[in-house]
Amino acid sequence: MSRPTPLSGFPEWLPAERIVEQQVLDRLRHTFELWGYSSLETRAVEPMDQLLRKGEIDKEVYVLRRLQADPDDAGDSGLALHYDLTVPFARYVLERSGHLQFPLKRYQIQKCWRGERPQEGRYREFTQADIDVVGAGELPFHYETELPLVVFDALSGLLDVGLPPVKMHVNNRKVSQGFFRSLGFEDLAGVLRLVDKLDKIGPARVCEALVAELGATDAQAKAVLEFASITAEDGSVADRVRALGGSDPLLDEGLEELVRVVEAARQAAPGMLIADLKIARGLDYYTGTVYETSLVGHEDLGSVCSGGRYDNLASSGSDVYPGVGISVGVTRLLSRVFSQKLVTASRSVPTAVLVAVASEETRALSDAVAADLRLRGIATEVAPTATKYGKQIRHADRRGIPFVWFPSADDDGEPVHEVRDIRSGEQVPADPQGWEPPADDLRPRIVQA
């Protein structure tokens, strides 16, 4: 078989990178649960009409069908892989609302699929870690101030091992829509979509598009760009918006909510969050607060954590389940961490101890030592072959295993054990039922590369 060609857009980490990924995910799970979020998992496949009903995503959806599917078989049509976890979660809530307690706080860590043009930070298969709070009929606003703090708590715990700090940018769609409406725009979604492209195409081209596509006057386009340039780390954002003129009840409501989010973050985690009025989010289901988060010093990567308030995504007739959620783009974040060699794992295997084998006839003794160590939570493996001890030590060294255990017996047949730290060469007597490796060596750790 010839060497296969790599498939772009479907990342496969090396063993050490996978250890880093798992520990980042463990940190996220731990923090989410500390804040009271329960784990859920939804199916990978959704009806296509459900996936396409919110946002401009139709060109990126992967359709699912059997290779030999009958075109007339309805069971083989209309299915697609989910491109995010919010739309499937909304469907889940509607289907199972009678069995859920509200407000429902859930986290979900799964793969998603999106037909992107592969590049760093954009993949066709990727892992997301979502947290959402959904209410029945109504949802208190304070959850929109809680979610940024949960994410910051989760990611700030990784700063001490070398991951970059994050900065969250927040806006409120009511602010944007109210201001644009006060300017006289009718196609508010169209203005939002163009503003969302500011970082990609720049102010000049956004201005041109506002005029050419939406019929804006030069004065309207200039006002939109002035509005989108506003940033602030405190409640002064409201004063700066009002200084531009324009009046609308939706604008006033949105400014009040935006100030609450900014001030709550400023008190709990100063410097973590900034009001940034160019933030719009491309998906149409957001109705209030919207979040985007960048890695400090790596802003060119784009947002690694985003989300917002959605009031109408989960609704059926008179039953409405408003929610707010944030998604951590785990694969996007780690792609930069690995490409820039910011961190790695202290070793590429979980194994802390390799038990040497003196001869195949005595392998049972080595197996017994390994069993004793594993019973006490020490990851252990037995040497694959009974070669010279020097070769067994080199085998452990190549794999990054820090300790080699030598079992034997004295002249009276009593067991004698020694363990060697192959990094320092120190070798000492040891008891398999009592010996412990240093805490830093018990499991692989994330360390600066």
GROMACS .gro file of C-alpha atoms in nm:
model
  449
    1MET     CA    1   0.000   0.000   0.000
    2SER     CA    2   0.138   0.344  -0.096
    3ARG     CA    3   0.172   0.620   0.159
    4PRO     CA    4  -0.168   0.792   0.193
    5THR     CA    5  -0.207   1.160   0.112
    6PRO     CA    6  -0.307   1.373   0.414
    7LEU     CA    7  -0.667   1.497   0.404
    8SER     CA    8  -0.670   1.871   0.470
    9GLY     CA    9  -0.915   2.014   0.717
   10PHE     CA   10  -0.929   1.701   0.935
   11PRO     CA   11  -0.660   1.749   1.202
   12GLU     CA   12  -0.503   1.447   1.371
   13TRP     CA   13  -0.283   1.535   1.665
   14LEU     CA   14   0.038   1.357   1.762
   15PRO     CA   15   0.035   1.165   2.095
   16ALA     CA   16   0.185   1.453   2.297
   17GLU     CA   17  -0.059   1.698   2.137
   18ARG     CA   18  -0.349   1.467   2.214
   19ILE     CA   19  -0.246   1.466   2.581
   20VAL     CA   20  -0.255   1.847   2.580
   21GLU     CA   21  -0.598   1.843   2.415
   22GLN     CA   22  -0.738   1.598   2.669
   23GLN     CA   23  -0.610   1.802   2.962
   24VAL     CA   24  -0.756   2.122   2.817
   25LEU     CA   25  -1.090   1.940   2.778
   26ASP     CA   26  -1.062   1.808   3.134
   27ARG     CA   27  -1.008   2.163   3.258
   28LEU     CA   28  -1.316   2.283   3.068
   29ARG     CA   29  -1.531   1.997   3.201
   30HIS     CA   30  -1.415   2.055   3.556
   31THR     CA   31  -1.490   2.428   3.545
   32PHE     CA   32  -1.827   2.387   3.372
   33GLU     CA   33  -1.936   2.140   3.639
   34LEU     CA   34  -1.812   2.368   3.920
   35TRP     CA   35  -2.057   2.628   3.789
   36GLY     CA   36  -2.341   2.375   3.780
   37TYR     CA   37  -2.352   2.280   3.410
   38SER     CA   38  -2.453   1.921   3.327
   39SER     CA   39  -2.306   1.721   3.040
   40LEU     CA   40  -2.521   1.637   2.737
   41GLU     CA   41  -2.450   1.480   2.400
   42THR     CA   42  -2.664   1.504   2.089
   43ARG     CA   43  -2.656   1.300   1.771
   44ALA     CA   44  -2.416   1.394   1.492
   45VAL     CA   45  -2.692   1.406   1.229
   46GLU     CA   46  -2.982   1.652   1.199
   47PRO     CA   47  -3.257   1.709   0.940
   48MET     CA   48  -3.122   1.946   0.679
   49ASP     CA   49  -3.416   2.184   0.701
   50GLN     CA   50  -3.344   2.233   1.073
   51LEU     CA   51  -2.976   2.312   1.013
   52LEU     CA   52  -3.049   2.559   0.733
   53ARG     CA   53  -3.324   2.760   0.897
   54LYS     CA   54  -3.091   2.997   1.085
   55GLY     CA   55  -2.795   3.179   0.934
   56GLU     CA   56  -2.606   3.175   0.605
   57ILE     CA   57  -2.446   2.834   0.636
   58ASP     CA   58  -2.600   2.631   0.350
   59LYS     CA   59  -2.279   2.618   0.144
   60GLU     CA   60  -2.087   2.462   0.433
   61VAL     CA   61  -2.323   2.183   0.539
   62TYR     CA   62  -2.214   1.822   0.478
   63VAL     CA   63  -2.500   1.612   0.346
   64LEU     CA   64  -2.527   1.252   0.470
   65ARG     CA   65  -2.636   0.963   0.247
   66ARG     CA   66  -2.553   0.598   0.183
   67LEU     CA   67  -2.332   0.526  -0.117
   68GLN     CA   68  -2.599   0.302  -0.271
   69ALA     CA   69  -2.895   0.508  -0.152
   70ASP     CA   70  -3.220   0.485  -0.346
   71PRO     CA   71  -3.313   0.837  -0.464
   72ASP     CA   72  -3.679   0.758  -0.394
   73ASP     CA   73  -3.617   0.645  -0.034
   74ALA     CA   74  -3.714   0.935   0.193
   75GLY     CA   75  -3.523   0.778   0.480
   76ASP     CA   76  -3.195   0.839   0.296
   77SER     CA   77  -3.254   1.205   0.215
   78GLY     CA   78  -3.257   1.531   0.405
   79LEU     CA   79  -2.991   1.445   0.664
   80ALA     CA   80  -2.671   1.636   0.732
   81LEU     CA   81  -2.386   1.652   0.985
   82HIS     CA   82  -2.427   1.930   1.240
   83TYR     CA   83  -2.207   2.236   1.186
   84ASP     CA   84  -2.239   2.360   1.545
   85LEU     CA   85  -2.388   2.239   1.874
   86THR     CA   86  -2.644   2.515   1.935
   87VAL     CA   87  -2.899   2.417   1.671
   88PRO     CA   88  -2.895   2.046   1.776
   89PHE     CA   89  -2.928   2.154   2.139
   90ALA     CA   90  -3.233   2.366   2.058
   91ARG     CA   91  -3.392   2.065   1.887
   92TYR     CA   92  -3.305   1.848   2.188
   93VAL     CA   93  -3.477   2.093   2.424
   94LEU     CA   94  -3.793   2.098   2.216
   95GLU     CA   95  -3.809   1.719   2.195
   96ARG     CA   96  -3.738   1.652   2.563
   97SER     CA   97  -3.877   1.959   2.739
   98GLY     CA   98  -4.121   1.749   2.942
   99HIS     CA   99  -3.831   1.563   3.103
  100LEU     CA  100  -3.604   1.864   3.172
  101GLN     CA  101  -3.581   2.108   3.461
  102PHE     CA  102  -3.551   2.477   3.372
  103PRO     CA  103  -3.347   2.683   3.366
  104LEU     CA  104  -3.136   2.409   3.209
  105LYS     CA  105  -2.759   2.456   3.237
  106ARG     CA  106  -2.574   2.223   3.003
  107TYR     CA  107  -2.229   2.177   2.856
  108GLN     CA  108  -2.150   1.974   2.548
  109ILE     CA  109  -1.812   1.872   2.402
  110GLN     CA  110  -1.835   1.712   2.058
  111LYS     CA  111  -1.708   1.706   1.702
  112CYS     CA  112  -1.869   1.929   1.439
  113TRP     CA  113  -1.835   1.934   1.061
  114ARG     CA  114  -1.831   2.234   0.831
  115GLY     CA  115  -1.732   2.262   0.465
  116GLU     CA  116  -1.477   2.538   0.519
  117ARG     CA  117  -1.181   2.614   0.296
  118PRO     CA  118  -0.911   2.458   0.519
  119GLN     CA  119  -0.658   2.695   0.675
  120GLU     CA  120  -0.514   2.749   1.020
  121GLY     CA  121  -0.804   2.788   1.261
  122ARG     CA  122  -1.064   2.670   1.009
  123TYR     CA  123  -1.121   2.300   0.972
  124ARG     CA  124  -1.378   2.068   0.821
  125GLU     CA  125  -1.384   1.856   1.136
  126PHE     CA  126  -1.331   2.020   1.473
  127THR     CA  127  -1.412   1.996   1.844
  128GLN     CA  128  -1.631   2.250   2.019
  129ALA     CA  129  -1.702   2.289   2.389
  130ASP     CA  130  -2.034   2.465   2.447
  131ILE     CA  131  -2.213   2.593   2.755
  132ASP     CA  132  -2.573   2.713   2.739
  133VAL     CA  133  -2.850   2.813   2.977
  134VAL     CA  134  -3.208   2.774   2.851
  135GLY     CA  135  -3.526   2.884   3.025
  136ALA     CA  136  -3.892   2.794   2.975
  137GLY     CA  137  -4.081   3.101   2.858
  138GLU     CA  138  -3.823   3.342   2.995
  139LEU     CA  139  -3.459   3.350   3.098
  140PRO     CA  140  -3.318   3.596   3.354
  141PHE     CA  141  -3.067   3.838   3.206
  142HIS     CA  142  -2.801   3.768   3.467
  143TYR     CA  143  -2.700   3.450   3.281
  144GLU     CA  144  -2.563   3.675   3.006
  145THR     CA  145  -2.319   3.812   3.262
  146GLU     CA  146  -2.241   3.466   3.404
  147LEU     CA  147  -2.130   3.289   3.088
  148PRO     CA  148  -1.825   3.510   3.015
  149LEU     CA  149  -1.706   3.454   3.372
  150VAL     CA  150  -1.740   3.075   3.337
  151VAL     CA  151  -1.532   3.072   3.019
  152PHE     CA  152  -1.272   3.305   3.165
  153ASP     CA  153  -1.246   3.084   3.474
  154ALA     CA  154  -1.192   2.778   3.253
  155LEU     CA  155  -0.930   2.931   3.024
  156SER     CA  156  -0.744   3.138   3.283
  157GLY     CA  157  -0.658   2.815   3.463
  158LEU     CA  158  -0.432   2.730   3.168
  159LEU     CA  159  -0.225   3.049   3.180
  160ASP     CA  160   0.030   2.902   3.420
  161VAL     CA  161   0.123   2.631   3.169
  162GLY     CA  162   0.182   2.869   2.881
  163LEU     CA  163  -0.150   2.915   2.701
  164PRO     CA  164  -0.205   3.278   2.598
  165PRO     CA  165  -0.455   3.493   2.788
  166VAL     CA  166  -0.789   3.572   2.626
  167LYS     CA  167  -0.981   3.893   2.568
  168MET     CA  168  -1.358   3.874   2.521
  169HIS     CA  169  -1.530   4.130   2.297
  170VAL     CA  170  -1.900   4.182   2.358
  171ASN     CA  171  -2.183   4.367   2.187
  172ASN     CA  172  -2.562   4.352   2.195
  173ARG     CA  173  -2.763   4.309   1.878
  174LYS     CA  174  -3.034   4.532   2.017
  175VAL     CA  175  -2.778   4.814   2.034
  176SER     CA  176  -2.673   4.760   1.673
  177GLN     CA  177  -3.023   4.708   1.537
  178GLY     CA  178  -3.166   5.003   1.732
  179PHE     CA  179  -2.889   5.235   1.613
  180PHE     CA  180  -2.913   5.122   1.250
  181ARG     CA  181  -3.290   5.161   1.263
  182SER     CA  182  -3.249   5.514   1.399
  183LEU     CA  183  -3.038   5.590   1.091
  184GLY     CA  184  -3.322   5.484   0.866
  185PHE     CA  185  -3.205   5.137   0.757
  186GLU     CA  186  -3.473   4.876   0.692
  187ASP     CA  187  -3.254   4.572   0.618
  188LEU     CA  188  -3.103   4.546   0.966
  189ALA     CA  189  -2.977   4.189   0.911
  190GLY     CA  190  -2.797   4.307   0.597
  191VAL     CA  191  -2.618   4.585   0.787
  192LEU     CA  192  -2.519   4.340   1.062
  193ARG     CA  193  -2.373   4.099   0.807
  194LEU     CA  194  -2.162   4.372   0.650
  195VAL     CA  195  -2.041   4.506   0.986
  196ASP     CA  196  -1.945   4.149   1.077
  197LYS     CA  197  -1.701   4.156   0.782
  198LEU     CA  198  -1.509   4.463   0.903
  199ASP     CA  199  -1.206   4.270   1.025
  200LYS     CA  200  -1.197   4.064   0.704
  201ILE     CA  201  -1.241   4.327   0.432
  202GLY     CA  202  -1.180   4.658   0.609
  203PRO     CA  203  -1.386   4.976   0.657
  204ALA     CA  204  -1.353   5.106   0.300
  205ARG     CA  205  -1.504   4.796   0.141
  206VAL     CA  206  -1.777   4.774   0.405
  207CYS     CA  207  -1.864   5.135   0.331
  208GLU     CA  208  -1.881   5.060  -0.042
  209ALA     CA  209  -2.103   4.758   0.021
  210LEU     CA  210  -2.340   4.957   0.242
  211VAL     CA  211  -2.391   5.203  -0.041
  212ALA     CA  212  -2.399   4.954  -0.329
  213GLU     CA  213  -2.595   4.668  -0.167
  214LEU     CA  214  -2.822   4.845   0.083
  215GLY     CA  215  -2.861   5.185  -0.080
  216ALA     CA  216  -2.706   5.374   0.211
  217THR     CA  217  -2.613   5.739   0.179
  218ASP     CA  218  -2.257   5.845   0.247
  219ALA     CA  219  -2.372   5.994   0.578
  220GLN     CA  220  -2.544   5.670   0.683
  221ALA     CA  221  -2.239   5.461   0.591
  222LYS     CA  222  -2.010   5.699   0.781
  223ALA     CA  223  -2.233   5.677   1.090
  224VAL     CA  224  -2.228   5.296   1.076
  225LEU     CA  225  -1.847   5.294   1.068
  226GLU     CA  226  -1.824   5.546   1.354
  227PHE     CA  227  -2.059   5.330   1.559
  228ALA     CA  228  -1.864   5.011   1.482
  229SER     CA  229  -1.536   5.173   1.589
  230ILE     CA  230  -1.652   5.224   1.949
  231THR     CA  231  -1.483   5.017   2.221
  232ALA     CA  232  -1.481   5.057   2.599
  233GLU     CA  233  -1.406   4.850   2.909
  234ASP     CA  234  -1.675   5.014   3.122
  235GLY     CA  235  -2.020   5.171   3.106
  236SER     CA  236  -1.891   5.473   2.914
  237VAL     CA  237  -1.976   5.279   2.599
  238ALA     CA  238  -2.337   5.398   2.637
  239ASP     CA  239  -2.234   5.765   2.650
  240ARG     CA  240  -2.023   5.729   2.336
  241VAL     CA  241  -2.311   5.572   2.144
  242ARG     CA  242  -2.558   5.838   2.253
  243ALA     CA  243  -2.309   6.106   2.147
  244LEU     CA  244  -2.355   5.988   1.787
  245GLY     CA  245  -2.722   6.087   1.800
  246GLY     CA  246  -3.018   5.874   1.708
  247SER     CA  247  -3.295   5.750   1.933
  248ASP     CA  248  -3.476   5.418   1.944
  249PRO     CA  249  -3.635   5.215   2.230
  250LEU     CA  250  -3.448   4.902   2.118
  251LEU     CA  251  -3.121   5.096   2.130
  252ASP     CA  252  -3.191   5.210   2.487
  253GLU     CA  253  -3.279   4.854   2.598
  254GLY     CA  254  -2.966   4.711   2.438
  255LEU     CA  255  -2.736   4.974   2.591
  256GLU     CA  256  -2.872   4.899   2.937
  257GLU     CA  257  -2.803   4.527   2.889
  258LEU     CA  258  -2.458   4.585   2.739
  259VAL     CA  259  -2.353   4.806   3.030
  260ARG     CA  260  -2.466   4.539   3.278
  261VAL     CA  261  -2.247   4.276   3.109
  262VAL     CA  262  -1.943   4.504   3.086
  263GLU     CA  263  -1.968   4.628   3.444
  264ALA     CA  264  -2.022   4.279   3.588
  265ALA     CA  265  -1.709   4.155   3.411
  266ARG     CA  266  -1.510   4.464   3.513
  267GLN     CA  267  -1.584   4.396   3.878
  268ALA     CA  268  -1.527   4.018   3.870
  269ALA     CA  269  -1.235   3.996   3.622
  270PRO     CA  270  -1.091   4.339   3.535
  271GLY     CA  271  -0.945   4.361   3.184
  272MET     CA  272  -1.107   4.038   3.067
  273LEU     CA  273  -1.393   4.187   2.863
  274ILE     CA  274  -1.436   4.486   2.637
  275ALA     CA  275  -1.744   4.631   2.467
  276ASP     CA  276  -1.675   4.626   2.093
  277LEU     CA  277  -1.961   4.746   1.875
  278LYS     CA  278  -1.836   4.592   1.551
  279ILE     CA  279  -1.910   4.245   1.692
  280ALA     CA  280  -2.221   4.115   1.514
  281ARG     CA  281  -2.191   3.734   1.474
  282GLY     CA  282  -2.285   3.588   1.138
  283LEU     CA  283  -2.561   3.349   1.246
  284ASP     CA  284  -2.908   3.500   1.240
  285TYR     CA  285  -3.045   3.333   1.553
  286TYR     CA  286  -2.874   3.572   1.798
  287THR     CA  287  -3.110   3.834   1.947
  288GLY     CA  288  -2.920   4.009   2.229
  289THR     CA  289  -2.573   3.989   2.381
  290VAL     CA  290  -2.307   3.848   2.147
  291TYR     CA  291  -1.954   3.741   2.239
  292GLU     CA  292  -1.628   3.688   2.051
  293THR     CA  293  -1.296   3.602   2.216
  294SER     CA  294  -0.941   3.631   2.087
  295LEU     CA  295  -0.605   3.505   2.211
  296VAL     CA  296  -0.398   3.803   2.321
  297GLY     CA  297  -0.105   3.836   2.082
  298HIS     CA  298  -0.271   3.605   1.830
  299GLU     CA  299  -0.565   3.818   1.716
  300ASP     CA  300  -0.502   3.719   1.353
  301LEU     CA  301  -0.639   3.374   1.436
  302GLY     CA  302  -0.988   3.519   1.484
  303SER     CA  303  -1.234   3.429   1.756
  304VAL     CA  304  -1.161   3.113   1.958
  305CYS     CA  305  -1.473   3.145   2.170
  306SER     CA  306  -1.804   3.297   2.064
  307GLY     CA  307  -2.179   3.291   2.116
  308GLY     CA  308  -2.470   3.496   2.236
  309ARG     CA  309  -2.835   3.526   2.339
  310TYR     CA  310  -3.102   3.354   2.130
  311ASP     CA  311  -3.470   3.400   2.212
  312ASN     CA  312  -3.641   3.223   1.924
  313LEU     CA  313  -3.416   2.935   1.819
  314ALA     CA  314  -3.591   2.683   2.045
  315SER     CA  315  -3.962   2.750   1.994
  316SER     CA  316  -4.266   2.551   1.893
  317GLY     CA  317  -4.603   2.721   1.876
  318SER     CA  318  -4.665   2.891   2.208
  319ASP     CA  319  -4.373   2.714   2.377
  320VAL     CA  320  -4.057   2.925   2.373
  321TYR     CA  321  -3.723   2.838   2.533
  322PRO     CA  322  -3.490   3.140   2.523
  323GLY     CA  323  -3.124   3.073   2.584
  324VAL     CA  324  -2.772   3.209   2.593
  325GLY     CA  325  -2.458   3.016   2.510
  326ILE     CA  326  -2.088   3.036   2.439
  327SER     CA  327  -1.880   2.791   2.235
  328VAL     CA  328  -1.506   2.736   2.282
  329GLY     CA  329  -1.340   2.643   1.954
  330VAL     CA  330  -1.104   2.387   2.105
  331THR     CA  331  -0.949   2.276   1.776
  332ARG     CA  332  -0.894   2.634   1.658
  333LEU     CA  333  -0.731   2.733   1.987
  334LEU     CA  334  -0.504   2.429   1.993
  335SER     CA  335  -0.406   2.468   1.629
  336ARG     CA  336  -0.229   2.793   1.717
  337VAL     CA  337  -0.084   2.650   2.039
  338PHE     CA  338   0.071   2.362   1.845
  339SER     CA  339   0.179   2.552   1.534
  340GLN     CA  340   0.359   2.812   1.748
  341LYS     CA  341   0.493   2.543   1.984
  342LEU     CA  342   0.361   2.733   2.287
  343VAL     CA  343   0.311   2.424   2.503
  344THR     CA  344   0.359   2.049   2.487
  345ALA     CA  345   0.317   1.748   2.714
  346SER     CA  346   0.584   1.652   2.966
  347ARG     CA  347   0.586   1.312   2.795
  348SER     CA  348   0.397   1.159   2.503
  349VAL     CA  349   0.273   0.847   2.686
  350PRO     CA  350   0.072   0.805   3.005
  351THR     CA  351   0.318   0.540   3.129
  352ALA     CA  352   0.522   0.637   3.434
  353VAL     CA  353   0.702   0.303   3.483
  354LEU     CA  354   0.841   0.038   3.251
  355VAL     CA  355   0.892  -0.293   3.432
  356ALA     CA  356   1.199  -0.469   3.292
  357VAL     CA  357   1.194  -0.840   3.206
  358ALA     CA  358   1.505  -1.042   3.293
  359SER     CA  359   1.396  -1.341   3.085
  360GLU     CA  360   1.076  -1.471   2.930
  361GLU     CA  361   1.068  -1.737   3.203
  362THR     CA  362   1.037  -1.464   3.469
  363ARG     CA  363   0.789  -1.242   3.283
  364ALA     CA  364   0.517  -1.340   3.534
  365LEU     CA  365   0.718  -1.164   3.808
  366SER     CA  366   0.729  -0.845   3.601
  367ASP     CA  367   0.356  -0.873   3.529
  368ALA     CA  368   0.286  -0.904   3.903
  369VAL     CA  369   0.487  -0.588   3.978
  370ALA     CA  370   0.297  -0.400   3.708
  371ALA     CA  371  -0.035  -0.517   3.853
  372ASP     CA  372   0.061  -0.392   4.201
  373LEU     CA  373   0.157  -0.051   4.064
  374ARG     CA  374  -0.159  -0.018   3.855
  375LEU     CA  375  -0.375  -0.100   4.157
  376ARG     CA  376  -0.243   0.220   4.313
  377GLY     CA  377  -0.308   0.431   4.005
  378ILE     CA  378   0.044   0.428   3.858
  379ALA     CA  379   0.039   0.385   3.478
  380THR     CA  380   0.271   0.092   3.409
  381GLU     CA  381   0.370  -0.130   3.121
  382VAL     CA  382   0.599  -0.431   3.092
  383ALA     CA  383   0.894  -0.441   2.855
  384PRO     CA  384   0.798  -0.599   2.519
  385THR     CA  385   1.102  -0.829   2.505
  386ALA     CA  386   1.358  -0.969   2.748
  387THR     CA  387   1.658  -0.802   2.586
  388LYS     CA  388   1.962  -0.666   2.767
  389TYR     CA  389   1.869  -0.414   3.034
  390GLY     CA  390   2.050  -0.140   2.844
  391LYS     CA  391   1.817  -0.187   2.547
  392GLN     CA  392   1.512  -0.190   2.774
  393ILE     CA  393   1.625   0.138   2.931
  394ARG     CA  394   1.675   0.291   2.584
  395HIS     CA  395   1.325   0.171   2.490
  396ALA     CA  396   1.183   0.356   2.792
  397ASP     CA  397   1.387   0.666   2.710
  398ARG     CA  398   1.266   0.679   2.349
  399ARG     CA  399   0.906   0.663   2.465
  400GLY     CA  400   0.955   0.922   2.739
  401ILE     CA  401   0.888   0.683   3.029
  402PRO     CA  402   1.075   0.827   3.331
  403PHE     CA  403   1.121   0.515   3.547
  404VAL     CA  404   1.241   0.158   3.485
  405TRP     CA  405   1.166  -0.109   3.745
  406PHE     CA  406   1.399  -0.409   3.794
  407PRO     CA  407   1.238  -0.708   3.971
  408SER     CA  408   1.458  -0.995   4.089
  409ALA     CA  409   1.509  -1.232   4.383
  410ASP     CA  410   1.792  -1.284   4.634
  411ASP     CA  411   1.969  -1.614   4.702
  412ASP     CA  412   1.686  -1.724   4.931
  413GLY     CA  413   1.424  -1.656   4.665
  414GLU     CA  414   1.292  -1.344   4.834
  415PRO     CA  415   1.185  -1.068   4.594
  416VAL     CA  416   1.426  -0.778   4.551
  417HIS     CA  417   1.317  -0.468   4.361
  418GLU     CA  418   1.493  -0.155   4.243
  419VAL     CA  419   1.366   0.140   4.040
  420ARG     CA  420   1.576   0.376   3.829
  421ASP     CA  421   1.502   0.734   3.731
  422ILE     CA  422   1.655   0.716   3.385
  423ARG     CA  423   1.690   1.095   3.364
  424SER     CA  424   1.924   1.121   3.663
  425GLY     CA  425   2.048   0.763   3.668
  426GLU     CA  426   1.961   0.729   4.037
  427GLN     CA  427   1.859   0.371   4.124
  428VAL     CA  428   1.712   0.281   4.464
  429PRO     CA  429   1.542  -0.016   4.636
  430ALA     CA  430   1.162  -0.004   4.609
  431ASP     CA  431   0.850  -0.188   4.722
  432PRO     CA  432   0.585  -0.231   4.446
  433GLN     CA  433   0.313  -0.207   4.710
  434GLY     CA  434   0.433   0.122   4.856
  435TRP     CA  435   0.653   0.310   4.606
  436GLU     CA  436   0.516   0.630   4.451
  437PRO     CA  437   0.671   0.842   4.177
  438PRO     CA  438   0.704   1.216   4.241
  439ALA     CA  439   0.371   1.395   4.189
  440ASP     CA  440   0.494   1.569   3.873
  441ASP     CA  441   0.579   1.233   3.716
  442LEU     CA  442   0.259   1.047   3.802
  443ARG     CA  443   0.082   1.168   3.486
  444PRO     CA  444   0.184   1.371   3.182
  445ARG     CA  445   0.149   1.746   3.233
  446ILE     CA  446   0.111   2.045   3.005
  447VAL     CA  447   0.442   2.231   3.004
  448GLN     CA  448   0.590   2.517   2.808
  449ALA     CA  449   0.760   2.391   2.495
   0.00000   0.00000   0.00000
